[in-house]
Amino acid sequence: MKPMTSIGQMGMVLVTLAISGCSDFAGDSGSLDTGVALERAIFNDLPYAEIADSQVLDLYVPAGAGPHPVIVLVHGGGFFTGDKRVHQDDAAYLVEQGFAAASINYRLSGEATFPAAVQDCKAAVRFLRANADVYRIDPDRIGSWGESAGGNLAAMLGTSAGDVGLEGEALGNAGFASDVTATVTMFPPIDFLTIDEQAAALGFTTNTDDAGSFESAYMGFAVQSDPEQTARANPTTYIDADDAAFLVQAGDADELMPYTQSENFYDALRAELGDERTHFDLFEGAGHGGADFDSEENLEKIVSFFQAHL
């Protein structure tokens, strides 16, 4: 367990970060002064909660006093592996476009089962809001972006704001909201109960229903053994008119996650939010990630989406 750090102690912690915890970013050093034009900065391993070593984020802040919109980056890895540093290039790109980026770690399935990871993501958003003035970010312009398992968690941020069982307010900053305004989700698992069926319809095999699958490990039980509880991990469950705007992307040759998971989620979002706030890209011939998703053209599309909705 980490030592507790109160909000009242935050100033002393941040002075230390300014000296030793803020690494150079493209040759620029960080500063914690406010109200003046400041240089770009990275703050590494900021604790957003206090019960696990994994509850940390790296915050990348653009030059200028801001306040800057901020994108929460959620790594993939089947809910059982992965690290926030995989998004360093995405964070750097966002900063070049004037966005702050918060790349987060969260408790993986080997450490804690659902809803721990969702609660961690929400705690990270609350931390950013609680410390918005300190880090020159705008608490009213927060988005989320994830791929694969991280896409599920980013989507949960986009749809499930205010759900008491998912908030995890005991993790800290309970007086702040955990909602986001815009979400990008790439080839995510959405409905664990239908992945195997949809894969079979597309001509390949997945093992989500097995007790040893990534999704079952994440839930803490074989997903089909408790459909009601499993549905709580489905972002579709929480869709309503107050949700974030969404950009959903998938590849039609993905043989790890059926693209129909994304397509069906988009259809449900569109029915509630309309065409202006929902967007879907199906990349022909693309698999589970790859060049279509990482291209300059697609990064520009993602930035344009966030600019339009934040």
PDB file of C-alpha atoms in Angstrom, residues 7 9 24 29 36 99 104 113 122 147 175 178 210 248-249 266 272:
ATOM      1  CA  ILE A   7      -4.759  17.280  -1.075  1.00  0.00           C
ATOM      2  CA  GLN A   9       0.079  18.043   1.055  1.00  0.00           C
ATOM      3  CA  ASP A  24      12.171  16.719 -20.187  1.00  0.00           C
ATOM      4  CA  SER A  29      11.433  21.328 -18.832  1.00  0.00           C
ATOM      5  CA  VAL A  36       1.870  32.483 -17.485  1.00  0.00           C
ATOM      6  CA  PHE A  99      -4.099  18.572 -25.868  1.00  0.00           C
ATOM      7  CA  ILE A 104      -2.944   5.588 -17.057  1.00  0.00           C
ATOM      8  CA  THR A 113     -11.320  -8.318 -10.818  1.00  0.00           C
ATOM      9  CA  LYS A 122     -12.916   6.846 -13.015  1.00  0.00           C
ATOM     10  CA  GLU A 147      -7.919   0.162 -27.845  1.00  0.00           C
ATOM     11  CA  GLY A 175     -16.585  15.330  -4.793  1.00  0.00           C
ATOM     12  CA  SER A 178     -15.870  10.996 -13.504  1.00  0.00           C
ATOM     13  CA  ASP A 210     -14.161 -20.486 -21.300  1.00  0.00           C
ATOM     14  CA  VAL A 248     -15.783   3.746 -32.818  1.00  0.00           C
ATOM     15  CA  GLN A 249     -13.239   2.011 -35.059  1.00  0.00           C
ATOM     16  CA  TYR A 266     -22.142   2.016 -32.532  1.00  0.00           C
ATOM     17  CA  GLU A 272     -29.653   7.312 -28.496  1.00  0.00           C
TER      18      GLU A 272
END
